[in-house]
Coordinates of C-alpha atoms and ligand atoms in Angstrom, one line a residue:
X1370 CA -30.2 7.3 6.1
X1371 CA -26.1 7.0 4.3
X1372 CA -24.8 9.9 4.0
X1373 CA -21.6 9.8 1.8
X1374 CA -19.2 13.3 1.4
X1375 CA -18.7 13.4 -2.6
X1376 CA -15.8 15.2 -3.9
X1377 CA -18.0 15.9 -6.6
X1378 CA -20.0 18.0 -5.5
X1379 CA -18.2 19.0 -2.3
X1380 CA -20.8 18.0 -0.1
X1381 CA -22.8 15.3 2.0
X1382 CA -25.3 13.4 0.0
X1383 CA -27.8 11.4 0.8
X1384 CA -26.5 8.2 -0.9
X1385 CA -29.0 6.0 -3.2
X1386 CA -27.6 2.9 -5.9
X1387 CA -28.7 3.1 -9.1
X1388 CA -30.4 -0.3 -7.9
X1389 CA -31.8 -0.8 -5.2
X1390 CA -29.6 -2.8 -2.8
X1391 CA -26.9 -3.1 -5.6
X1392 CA -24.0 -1.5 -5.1
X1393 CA -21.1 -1.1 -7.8
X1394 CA -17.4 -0.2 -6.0
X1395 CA -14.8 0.6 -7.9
X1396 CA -11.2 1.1 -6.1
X1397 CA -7.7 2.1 -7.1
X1398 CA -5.7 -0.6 -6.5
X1399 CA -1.5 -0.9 -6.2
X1400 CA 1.0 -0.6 -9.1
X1401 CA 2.9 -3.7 -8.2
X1402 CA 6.4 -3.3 -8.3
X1403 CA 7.3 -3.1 -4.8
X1404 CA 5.5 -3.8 -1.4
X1405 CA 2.5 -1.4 -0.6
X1406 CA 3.3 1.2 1.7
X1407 CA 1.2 2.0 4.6
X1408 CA -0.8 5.3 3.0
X1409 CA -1.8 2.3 0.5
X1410 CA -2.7 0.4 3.6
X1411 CA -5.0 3.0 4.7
X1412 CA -7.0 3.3 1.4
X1413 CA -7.2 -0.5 1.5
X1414 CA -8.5 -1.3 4.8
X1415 CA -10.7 2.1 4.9
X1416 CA -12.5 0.6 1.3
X1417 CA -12.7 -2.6 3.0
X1418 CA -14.7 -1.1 6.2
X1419 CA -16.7 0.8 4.0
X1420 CA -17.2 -2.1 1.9
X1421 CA -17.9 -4.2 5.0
X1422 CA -20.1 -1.3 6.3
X1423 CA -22.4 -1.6 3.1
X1424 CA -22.6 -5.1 3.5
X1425 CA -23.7 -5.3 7.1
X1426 CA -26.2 -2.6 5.8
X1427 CA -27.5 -5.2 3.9
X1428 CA -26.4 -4.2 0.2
X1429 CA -25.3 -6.3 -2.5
X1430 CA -22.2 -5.2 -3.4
X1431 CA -20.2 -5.8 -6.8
X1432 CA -16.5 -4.6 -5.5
X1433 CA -13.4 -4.1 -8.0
X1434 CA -10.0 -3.5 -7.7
X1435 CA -7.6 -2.7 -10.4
X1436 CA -3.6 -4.2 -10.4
X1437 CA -1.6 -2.0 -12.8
X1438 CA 0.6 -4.4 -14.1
X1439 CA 2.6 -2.3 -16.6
X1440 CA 4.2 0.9 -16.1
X1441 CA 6.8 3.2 -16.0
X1442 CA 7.9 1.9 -12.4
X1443 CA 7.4 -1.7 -13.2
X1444 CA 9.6 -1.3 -16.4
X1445 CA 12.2 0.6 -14.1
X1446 CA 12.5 -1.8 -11.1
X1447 CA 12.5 -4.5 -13.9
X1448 CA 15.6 -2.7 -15.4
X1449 CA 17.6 -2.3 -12.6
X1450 CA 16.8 -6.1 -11.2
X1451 CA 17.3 -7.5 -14.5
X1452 CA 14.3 -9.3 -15.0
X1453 CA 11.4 -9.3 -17.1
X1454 CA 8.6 -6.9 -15.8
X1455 CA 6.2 -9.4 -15.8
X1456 CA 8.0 -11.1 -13.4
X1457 CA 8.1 -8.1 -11.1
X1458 CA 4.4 -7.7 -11.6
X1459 CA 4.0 -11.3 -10.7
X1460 CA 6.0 -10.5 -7.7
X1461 CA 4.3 -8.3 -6.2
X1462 CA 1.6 -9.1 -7.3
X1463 CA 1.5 -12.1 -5.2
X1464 CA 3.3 -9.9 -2.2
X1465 CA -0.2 -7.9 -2.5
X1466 CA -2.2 -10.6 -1.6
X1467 CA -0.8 -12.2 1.2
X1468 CA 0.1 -8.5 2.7
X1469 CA -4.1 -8.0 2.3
X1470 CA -4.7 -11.5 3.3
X1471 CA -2.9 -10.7 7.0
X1472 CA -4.5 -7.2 7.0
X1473 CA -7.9 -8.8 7.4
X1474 CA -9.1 -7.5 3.9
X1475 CA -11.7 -9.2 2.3
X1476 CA -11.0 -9.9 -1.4
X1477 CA -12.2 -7.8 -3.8
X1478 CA -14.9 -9.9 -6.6
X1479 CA -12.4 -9.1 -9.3
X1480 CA -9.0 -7.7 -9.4
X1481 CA -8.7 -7.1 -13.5
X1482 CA -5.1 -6.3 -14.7
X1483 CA -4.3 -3.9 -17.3
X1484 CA -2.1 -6.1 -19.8
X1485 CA -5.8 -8.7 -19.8
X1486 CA -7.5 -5.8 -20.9
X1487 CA -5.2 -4.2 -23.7
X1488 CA -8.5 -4.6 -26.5
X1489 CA -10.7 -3.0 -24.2
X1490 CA -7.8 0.2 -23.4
X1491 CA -7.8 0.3 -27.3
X1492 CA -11.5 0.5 -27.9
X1493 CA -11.6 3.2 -26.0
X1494 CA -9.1 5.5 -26.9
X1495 CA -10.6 4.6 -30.6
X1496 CA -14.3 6.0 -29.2
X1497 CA -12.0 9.3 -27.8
X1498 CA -10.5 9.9 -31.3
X1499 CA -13.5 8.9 -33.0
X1500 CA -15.2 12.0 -30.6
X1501 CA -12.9 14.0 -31.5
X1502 CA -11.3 14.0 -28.2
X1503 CA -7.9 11.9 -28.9
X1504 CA -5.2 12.8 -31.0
X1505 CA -2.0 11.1 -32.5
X1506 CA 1.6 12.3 -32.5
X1507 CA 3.6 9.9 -34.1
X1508 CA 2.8 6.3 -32.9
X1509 CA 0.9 8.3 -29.5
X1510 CA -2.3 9.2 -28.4
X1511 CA -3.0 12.0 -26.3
X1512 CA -6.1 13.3 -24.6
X1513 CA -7.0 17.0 -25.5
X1514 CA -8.2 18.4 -22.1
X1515 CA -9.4 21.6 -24.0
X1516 CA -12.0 19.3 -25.4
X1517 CA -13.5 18.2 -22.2
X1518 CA -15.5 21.4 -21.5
X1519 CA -16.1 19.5 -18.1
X1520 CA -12.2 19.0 -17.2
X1521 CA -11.2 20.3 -13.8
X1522 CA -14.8 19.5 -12.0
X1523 CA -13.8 16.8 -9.6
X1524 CA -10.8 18.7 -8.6
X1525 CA -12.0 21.8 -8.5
X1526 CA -8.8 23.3 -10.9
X1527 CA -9.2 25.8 -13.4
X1528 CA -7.3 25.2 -16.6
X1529 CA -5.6 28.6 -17.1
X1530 CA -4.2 27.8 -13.4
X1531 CA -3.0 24.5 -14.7
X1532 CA -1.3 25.3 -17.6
X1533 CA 0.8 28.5 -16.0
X1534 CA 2.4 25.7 -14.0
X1535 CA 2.7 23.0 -16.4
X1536 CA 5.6 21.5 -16.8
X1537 CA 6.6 21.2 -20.8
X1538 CA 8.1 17.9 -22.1
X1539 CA 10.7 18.4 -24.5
X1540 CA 10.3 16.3 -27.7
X1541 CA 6.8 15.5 -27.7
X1542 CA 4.8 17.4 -29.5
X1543 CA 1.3 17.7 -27.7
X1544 CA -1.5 20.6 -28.4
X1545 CA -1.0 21.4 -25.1
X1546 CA 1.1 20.9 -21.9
X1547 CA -2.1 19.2 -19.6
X1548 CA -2.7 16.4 -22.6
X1549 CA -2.3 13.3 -21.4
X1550 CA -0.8 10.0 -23.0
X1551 CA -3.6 7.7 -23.5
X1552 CA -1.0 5.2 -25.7
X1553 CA 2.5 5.9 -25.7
X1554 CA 4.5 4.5 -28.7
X1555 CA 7.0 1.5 -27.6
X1556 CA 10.6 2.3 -26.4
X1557 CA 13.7 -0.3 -26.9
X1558 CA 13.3 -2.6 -24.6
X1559 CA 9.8 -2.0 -23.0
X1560 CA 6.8 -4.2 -23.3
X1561 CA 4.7 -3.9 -26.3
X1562 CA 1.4 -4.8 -27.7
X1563 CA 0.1 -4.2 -31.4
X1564 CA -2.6 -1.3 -31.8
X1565 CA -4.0 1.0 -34.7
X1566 CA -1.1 3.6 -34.0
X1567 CA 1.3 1.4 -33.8
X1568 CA 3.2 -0.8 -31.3
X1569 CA 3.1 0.6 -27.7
X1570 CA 1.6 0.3 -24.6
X1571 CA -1.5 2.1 -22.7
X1572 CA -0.9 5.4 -20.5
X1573 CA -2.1 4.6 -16.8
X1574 CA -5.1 6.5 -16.8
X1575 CA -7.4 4.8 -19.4
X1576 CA -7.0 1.3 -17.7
X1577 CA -9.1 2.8 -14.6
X1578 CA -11.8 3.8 -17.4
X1579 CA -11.8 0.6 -19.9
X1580 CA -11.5 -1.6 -17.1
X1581 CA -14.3 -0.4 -14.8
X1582 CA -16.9 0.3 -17.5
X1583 CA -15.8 -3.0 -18.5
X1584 CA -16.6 -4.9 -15.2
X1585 CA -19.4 -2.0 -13.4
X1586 CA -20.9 -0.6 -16.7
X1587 CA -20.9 2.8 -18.2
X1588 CA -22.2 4.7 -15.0
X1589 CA -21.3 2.9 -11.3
X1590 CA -22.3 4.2 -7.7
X1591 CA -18.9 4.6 -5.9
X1592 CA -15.2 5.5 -7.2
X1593 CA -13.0 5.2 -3.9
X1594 CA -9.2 6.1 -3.5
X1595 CA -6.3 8.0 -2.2
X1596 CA -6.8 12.0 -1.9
X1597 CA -3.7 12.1 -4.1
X1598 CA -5.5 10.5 -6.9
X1599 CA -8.0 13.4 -7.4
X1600 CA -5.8 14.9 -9.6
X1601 CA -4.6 13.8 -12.3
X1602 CA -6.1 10.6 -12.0
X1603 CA -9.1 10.7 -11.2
X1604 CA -9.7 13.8 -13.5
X1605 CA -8.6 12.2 -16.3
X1606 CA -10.6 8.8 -15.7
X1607 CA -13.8 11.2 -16.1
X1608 CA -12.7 13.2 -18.8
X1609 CA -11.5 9.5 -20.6
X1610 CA -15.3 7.7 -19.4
X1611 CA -17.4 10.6 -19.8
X1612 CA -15.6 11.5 -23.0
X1613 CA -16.3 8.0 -24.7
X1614 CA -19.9 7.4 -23.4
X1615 CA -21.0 10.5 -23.1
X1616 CA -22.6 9.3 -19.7
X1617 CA -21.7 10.1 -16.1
X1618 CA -19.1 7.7 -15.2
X1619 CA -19.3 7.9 -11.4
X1620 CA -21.9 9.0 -8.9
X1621 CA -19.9 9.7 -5.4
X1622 CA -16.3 10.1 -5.5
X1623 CA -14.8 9.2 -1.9
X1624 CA -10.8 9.6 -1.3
X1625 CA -8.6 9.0 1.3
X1626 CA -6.8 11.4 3.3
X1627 CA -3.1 11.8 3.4
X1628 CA -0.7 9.7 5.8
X1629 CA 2.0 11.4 7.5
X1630 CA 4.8 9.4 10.0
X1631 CA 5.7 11.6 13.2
X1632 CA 3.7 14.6 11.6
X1633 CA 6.3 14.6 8.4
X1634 CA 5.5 13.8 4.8
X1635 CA 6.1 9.3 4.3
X1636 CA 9.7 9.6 2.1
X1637 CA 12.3 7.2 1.2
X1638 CA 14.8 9.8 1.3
X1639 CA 13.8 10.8 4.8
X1640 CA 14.4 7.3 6.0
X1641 CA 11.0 7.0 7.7
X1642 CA 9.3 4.8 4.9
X1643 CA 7.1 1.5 5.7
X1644 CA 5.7 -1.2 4.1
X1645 CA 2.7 -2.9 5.5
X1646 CA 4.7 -5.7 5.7
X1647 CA 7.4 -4.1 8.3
X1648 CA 4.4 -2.7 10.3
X1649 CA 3.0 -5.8 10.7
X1650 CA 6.2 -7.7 12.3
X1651 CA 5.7 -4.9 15.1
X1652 CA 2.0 -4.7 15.5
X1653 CA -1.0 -7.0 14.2
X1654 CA -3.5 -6.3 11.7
X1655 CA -6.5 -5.1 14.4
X1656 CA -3.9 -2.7 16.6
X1657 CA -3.7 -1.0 12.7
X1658 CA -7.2 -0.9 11.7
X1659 CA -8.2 0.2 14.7
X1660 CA -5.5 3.0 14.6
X1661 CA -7.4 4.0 11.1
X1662 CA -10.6 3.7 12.2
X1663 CA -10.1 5.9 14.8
X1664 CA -9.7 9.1 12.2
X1665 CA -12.2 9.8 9.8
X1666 CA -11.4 8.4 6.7
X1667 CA -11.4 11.4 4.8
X1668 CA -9.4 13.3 7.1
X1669 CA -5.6 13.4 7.4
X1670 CA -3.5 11.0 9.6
X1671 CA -0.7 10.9 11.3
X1672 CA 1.0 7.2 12.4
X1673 CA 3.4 6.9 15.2
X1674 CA 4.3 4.1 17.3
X1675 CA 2.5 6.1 20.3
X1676 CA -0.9 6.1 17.8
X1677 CA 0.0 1.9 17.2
X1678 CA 0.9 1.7 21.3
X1679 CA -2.1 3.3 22.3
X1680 CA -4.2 1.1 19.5
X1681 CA -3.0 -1.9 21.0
X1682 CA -3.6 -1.2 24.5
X1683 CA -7.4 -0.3 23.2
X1684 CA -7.3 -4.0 21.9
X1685 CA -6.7 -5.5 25.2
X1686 CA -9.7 -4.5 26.2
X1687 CA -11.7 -5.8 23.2
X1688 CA -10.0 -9.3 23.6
X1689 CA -10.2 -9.6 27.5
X1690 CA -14.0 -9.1 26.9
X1691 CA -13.8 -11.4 24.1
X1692 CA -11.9 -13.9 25.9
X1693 CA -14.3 -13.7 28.9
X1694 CA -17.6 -14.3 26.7
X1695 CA -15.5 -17.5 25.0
X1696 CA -15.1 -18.9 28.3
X1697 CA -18.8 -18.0 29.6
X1698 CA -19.9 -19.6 26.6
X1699 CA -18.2 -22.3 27.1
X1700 CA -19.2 -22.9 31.0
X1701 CA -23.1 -22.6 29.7
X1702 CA -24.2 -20.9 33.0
X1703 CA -28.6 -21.3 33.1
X1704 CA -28.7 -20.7 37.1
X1705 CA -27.7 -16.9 37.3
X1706 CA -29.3 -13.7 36.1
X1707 CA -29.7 -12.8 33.0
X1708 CA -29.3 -8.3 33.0
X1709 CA -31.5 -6.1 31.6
X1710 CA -29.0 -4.4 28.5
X1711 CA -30.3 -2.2 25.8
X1712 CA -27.9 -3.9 22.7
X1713 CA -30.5 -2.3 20.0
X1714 CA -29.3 0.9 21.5
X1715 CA -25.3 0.0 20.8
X1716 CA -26.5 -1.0 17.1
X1717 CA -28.7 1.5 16.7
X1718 CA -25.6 4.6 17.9
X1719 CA -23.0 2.5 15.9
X1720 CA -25.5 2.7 12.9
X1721 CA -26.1 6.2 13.0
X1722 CA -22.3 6.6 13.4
X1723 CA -21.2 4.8 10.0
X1724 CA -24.4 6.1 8.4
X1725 CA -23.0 9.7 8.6
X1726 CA -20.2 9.6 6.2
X1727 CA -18.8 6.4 7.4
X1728 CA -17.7 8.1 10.5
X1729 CA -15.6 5.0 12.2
X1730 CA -14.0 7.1 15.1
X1731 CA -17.6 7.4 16.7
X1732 CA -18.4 4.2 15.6
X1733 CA -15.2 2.6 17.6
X1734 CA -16.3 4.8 20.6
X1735 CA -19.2 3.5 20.4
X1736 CA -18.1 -0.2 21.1
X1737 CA -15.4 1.3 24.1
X1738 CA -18.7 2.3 25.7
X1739 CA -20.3 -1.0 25.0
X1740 CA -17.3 -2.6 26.2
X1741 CA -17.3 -0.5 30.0
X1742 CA -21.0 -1.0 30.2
X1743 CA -20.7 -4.9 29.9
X1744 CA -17.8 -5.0 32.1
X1745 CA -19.8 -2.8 35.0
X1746 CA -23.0 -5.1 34.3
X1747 CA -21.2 -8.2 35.0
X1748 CA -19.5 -6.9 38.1
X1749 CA -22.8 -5.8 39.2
X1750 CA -24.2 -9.3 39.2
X1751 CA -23.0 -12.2 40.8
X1752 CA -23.3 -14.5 38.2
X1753 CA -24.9 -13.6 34.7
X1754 CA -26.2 -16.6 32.2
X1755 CA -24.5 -17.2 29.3
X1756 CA -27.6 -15.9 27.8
X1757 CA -26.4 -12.3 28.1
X1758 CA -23.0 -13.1 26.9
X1759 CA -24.4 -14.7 23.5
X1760 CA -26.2 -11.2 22.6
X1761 CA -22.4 -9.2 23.7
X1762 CA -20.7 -11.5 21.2
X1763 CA -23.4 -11.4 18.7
X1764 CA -23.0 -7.6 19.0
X1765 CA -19.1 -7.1 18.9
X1766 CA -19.2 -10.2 16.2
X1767 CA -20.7 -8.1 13.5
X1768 CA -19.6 -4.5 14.3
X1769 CA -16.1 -5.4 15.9
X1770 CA -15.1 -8.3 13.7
X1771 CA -17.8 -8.2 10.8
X1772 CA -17.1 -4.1 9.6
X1773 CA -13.8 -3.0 12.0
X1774 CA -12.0 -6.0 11.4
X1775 CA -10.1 -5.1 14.8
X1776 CA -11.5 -8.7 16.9
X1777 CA -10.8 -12.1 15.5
X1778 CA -13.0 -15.0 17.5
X1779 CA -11.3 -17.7 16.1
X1780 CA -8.4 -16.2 17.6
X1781 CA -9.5 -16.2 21.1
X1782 CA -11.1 -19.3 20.7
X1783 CA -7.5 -20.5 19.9
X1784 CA -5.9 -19.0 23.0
X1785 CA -7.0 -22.1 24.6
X1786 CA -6.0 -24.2 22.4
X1787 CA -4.4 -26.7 24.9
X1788 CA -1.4 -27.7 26.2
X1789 CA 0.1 -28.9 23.4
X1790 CA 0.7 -25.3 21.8
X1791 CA 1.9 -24.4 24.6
X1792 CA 4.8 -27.0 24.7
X1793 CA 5.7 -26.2 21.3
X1794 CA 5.8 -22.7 22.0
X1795 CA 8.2 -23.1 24.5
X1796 CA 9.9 -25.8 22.5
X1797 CA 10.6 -22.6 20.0
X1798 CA 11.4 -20.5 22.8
X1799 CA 14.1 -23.0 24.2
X1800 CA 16.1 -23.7 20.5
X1801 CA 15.7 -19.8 20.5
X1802 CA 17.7 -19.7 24.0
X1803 CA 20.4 -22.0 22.6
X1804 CA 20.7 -20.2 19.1
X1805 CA 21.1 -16.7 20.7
X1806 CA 24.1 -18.8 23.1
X1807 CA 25.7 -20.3 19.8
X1808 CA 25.7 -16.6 19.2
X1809 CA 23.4 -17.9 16.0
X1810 CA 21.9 -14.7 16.1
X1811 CA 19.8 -14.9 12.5
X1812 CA 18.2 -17.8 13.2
X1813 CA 17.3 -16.6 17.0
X1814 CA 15.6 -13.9 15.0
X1815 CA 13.9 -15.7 12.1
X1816 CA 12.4 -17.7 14.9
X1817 CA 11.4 -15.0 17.1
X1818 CA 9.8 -13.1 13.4
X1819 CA 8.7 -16.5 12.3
X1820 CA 6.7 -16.4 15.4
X1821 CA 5.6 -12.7 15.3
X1822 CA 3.5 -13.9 11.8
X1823 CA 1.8 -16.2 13.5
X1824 CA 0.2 -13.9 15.9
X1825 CA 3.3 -15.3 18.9
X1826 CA 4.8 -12.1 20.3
X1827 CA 8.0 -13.4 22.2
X1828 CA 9.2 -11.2 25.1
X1829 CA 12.7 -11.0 26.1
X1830 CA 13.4 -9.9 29.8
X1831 CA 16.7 -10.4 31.8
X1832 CA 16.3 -14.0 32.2
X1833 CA 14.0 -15.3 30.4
X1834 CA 11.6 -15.1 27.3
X1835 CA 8.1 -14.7 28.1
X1836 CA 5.4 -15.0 24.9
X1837 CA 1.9 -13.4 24.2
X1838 CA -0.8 -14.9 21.6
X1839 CA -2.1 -11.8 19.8
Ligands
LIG3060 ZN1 -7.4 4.3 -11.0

């Protein structure tokens, strides 16, 4: 039996789809005007495990992700670059997708944008106003949270509590401080689209709303994203989906918990920010899923090199087993002995393991332990048929590879990819050499980076430059 925590309700549940092996996912997705940082990286790749998770379970599963593509930060960045927003949008939007592409994240089966869906944002905020819900103020819309007798249930916030704290917006004239902007009336030089209360453009909220009753339907199973989202967002999407279809919008609500660097809060101003993409010219995309897996994904985390180190020497362990099997495979041994192992009891403990509450730390200590007892049964025999090593692969191919993401076969059927990658890896490593002597030091590193994103780690000694194929 699942059992997913739900914010909701503040406790495990037993999880059951409204259809039977269907499974509707809605997940937040990046505002793209920059690179996504690496407490984005976590909700991504935890979603995708879960996602993965479900799948290997043997769900259907109908996965979306939303790309905000107009906003107060877009406009900003698009202001102090000088370009149009959509550009930035365009930008990064594309930066998104090859950062998730080299994360191992499998694509989402749409990724709707809010400026595609401006008639659908309208049609809702005309249901909110028609309900009595919505209000204008001069070319905007704003929610009336004292409307929504439900407001404050995902988050647990009272709204007297709310309001004492509120911070009041000078010049706008709202009913009260919590309302939120559902349309907000065009400013000189911002993008625009035409609506019944004039030009303007949608607040961010209501795109999460129109967009997933749009593409999961009025009520969906699972709402996924960062802990930080529970409030406002996430309140407001109900108050918005609930408000207009007088349905439940979402039956488990599952977030993310917080990301901190060296045990302090991830800031620009503290200097210790990072992209994904600067993580991953240091360490590859399994050393960092396997450094997430290994908390729970609801819980908080804290990233260090030591936690990426210590990720990466777990790996080696993975891939020297994964090597081995590609090599017993390959030798087709029939003559040896073939040892008794209980895999159904690895699937069955890695099973229970993601089946309460997704809980990937036991499920990756689950495959360690796999990983010594194959190593002590091999040692124990003299020589073991490749028999035995088709049912380790099989395992580690859909629990490792298939829901971790922290093994890639094709990978370590690539390490032996001949002599000729070899030659031109030391071909690189030689023009390298002579670069860094021509003291041509950018191109010595684009190579050595150039390298790093193929999975080629170069390593500089005294002498000479060694290199490892991640
Ligand atoms: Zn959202």
């Amino acid at each position: 039996m699942l059992s997913i925590y739900n914010t909701l309700t503040k406790q495990k549940e037993e999880f059951k789809p409204i259809t039977p092996h269907n499974i509707k996912m809605y997940v937040c997705g990046p505002t793209v005007y920059d690179y996504f940082h690496i407490g984005n990286a976590r909700s991504f790749i935890m979603s995708d495990i879960i996602r993965k998770y479900l799948e290997f379970k043997g769900f259907d599963i109908m996965y979306v992700m939303n790309l905000t593509d107009v906003d107060d930060k877009i406009i900003k960045k698009s202001n102090e670059e000088k370009v149009e927003p959509q550009n930035i949008a365009e930008k990064y939007t594309k930066a998104f997708f090859e950062d998730i592409e080299k994360l191992k994240i499998k694509k989402a089966d749409i990724y709707p944008k809010a400026t595609d869906h401006i008639d659908d944002i309208i049609g809702m905020i005309k249901e909110l106003k028609a309900n009595g819900l919505a209000y204008e103020v001069d070319g905007n819309v704003f929610y009336d949270v004292r409307k929504f007798k439900e407001y404050g249930k995902l988050s647990g916030k009272k709204l007297d509590e709310l309001e004492s704290g509120a911070r009041v917006e000078v010049n706008i004239e709202k009913n009260d401080p919590l309302d939120f902007a559902l349309w907000k009336k065009a400013k000189e030089g911002e993008p625009f689209w035409k609506s019944p209360w004039g030009a303007g453009r949608p607040g961010w909220h209501i795109e999460c709303s129109a967009m997933s009753c749009k593409h999961l339907g009025e009520t969906f199973d699972i709402h996924a994203g960062g802990h930080d989202l529970i409030f406002p967002h996430h309140e407001n999407e109900i108050a918005q989906s609930e408000g207009a279809t007088g349905k439940k919008f979402v039956n488990y609500w599952l977030h993310f918990g917080f990301l901190n660097i060296d045990n302090e809060k991830m800031s620009k101003s503290l200097g210790n920010f990072f992209t994904a993409r600067d993580i991953l010219k240091k360490y590859s995309a399994e050393a960092v899923r396997l450094a997430f897996s290994q908390t729970h994904y609801a819980g908080p985390l804290n990233f260090s090199d030591e936690l990426l180190a210590s990720a990466e020497k777990g790996l080696e362990k993975l891939n020297n087993l994964a090597e081995k099997i590609e090599e017993e495979i390959k030798a087709n041994v029939t003559n040896g002995v073939t040892p008794e192992f209980d895999f159904e009891k690895y699937k069955s403990d890695f099973v229970s393991a993601m089946d309460d509450d997704f809980n990937s730390p036991q499920a990756c200590a689950v495959i360690f332990d796999f990983i010594r007892e194959v190593n002590r049964t091999v040692s124990s025999n003299k020589k073991t048929n490749t028999e035995f090593y088709d049912g380790v692969k099989n395992f580690l191919k859909q629990t490792a590879e298939g829901v971790l993401g922290i093994l890639d076969f094709s990978k370590v059927l690539k390490k032996g990819g001949g002599e000729l990658q070899n030659e031109l890896i030391e071909l690189f490593i030689k023009i390298r050499t002579d670069a860094k002597k021509e003291k041509n030091f950018a191109l010595a590193d684009k190579i050595r980076d150039e390298l790093k994103e193929i999975g080629i780690t170069l390593q500089d000694s005294k002498d000479k430059t060694t290199y490892k194929i991640s």
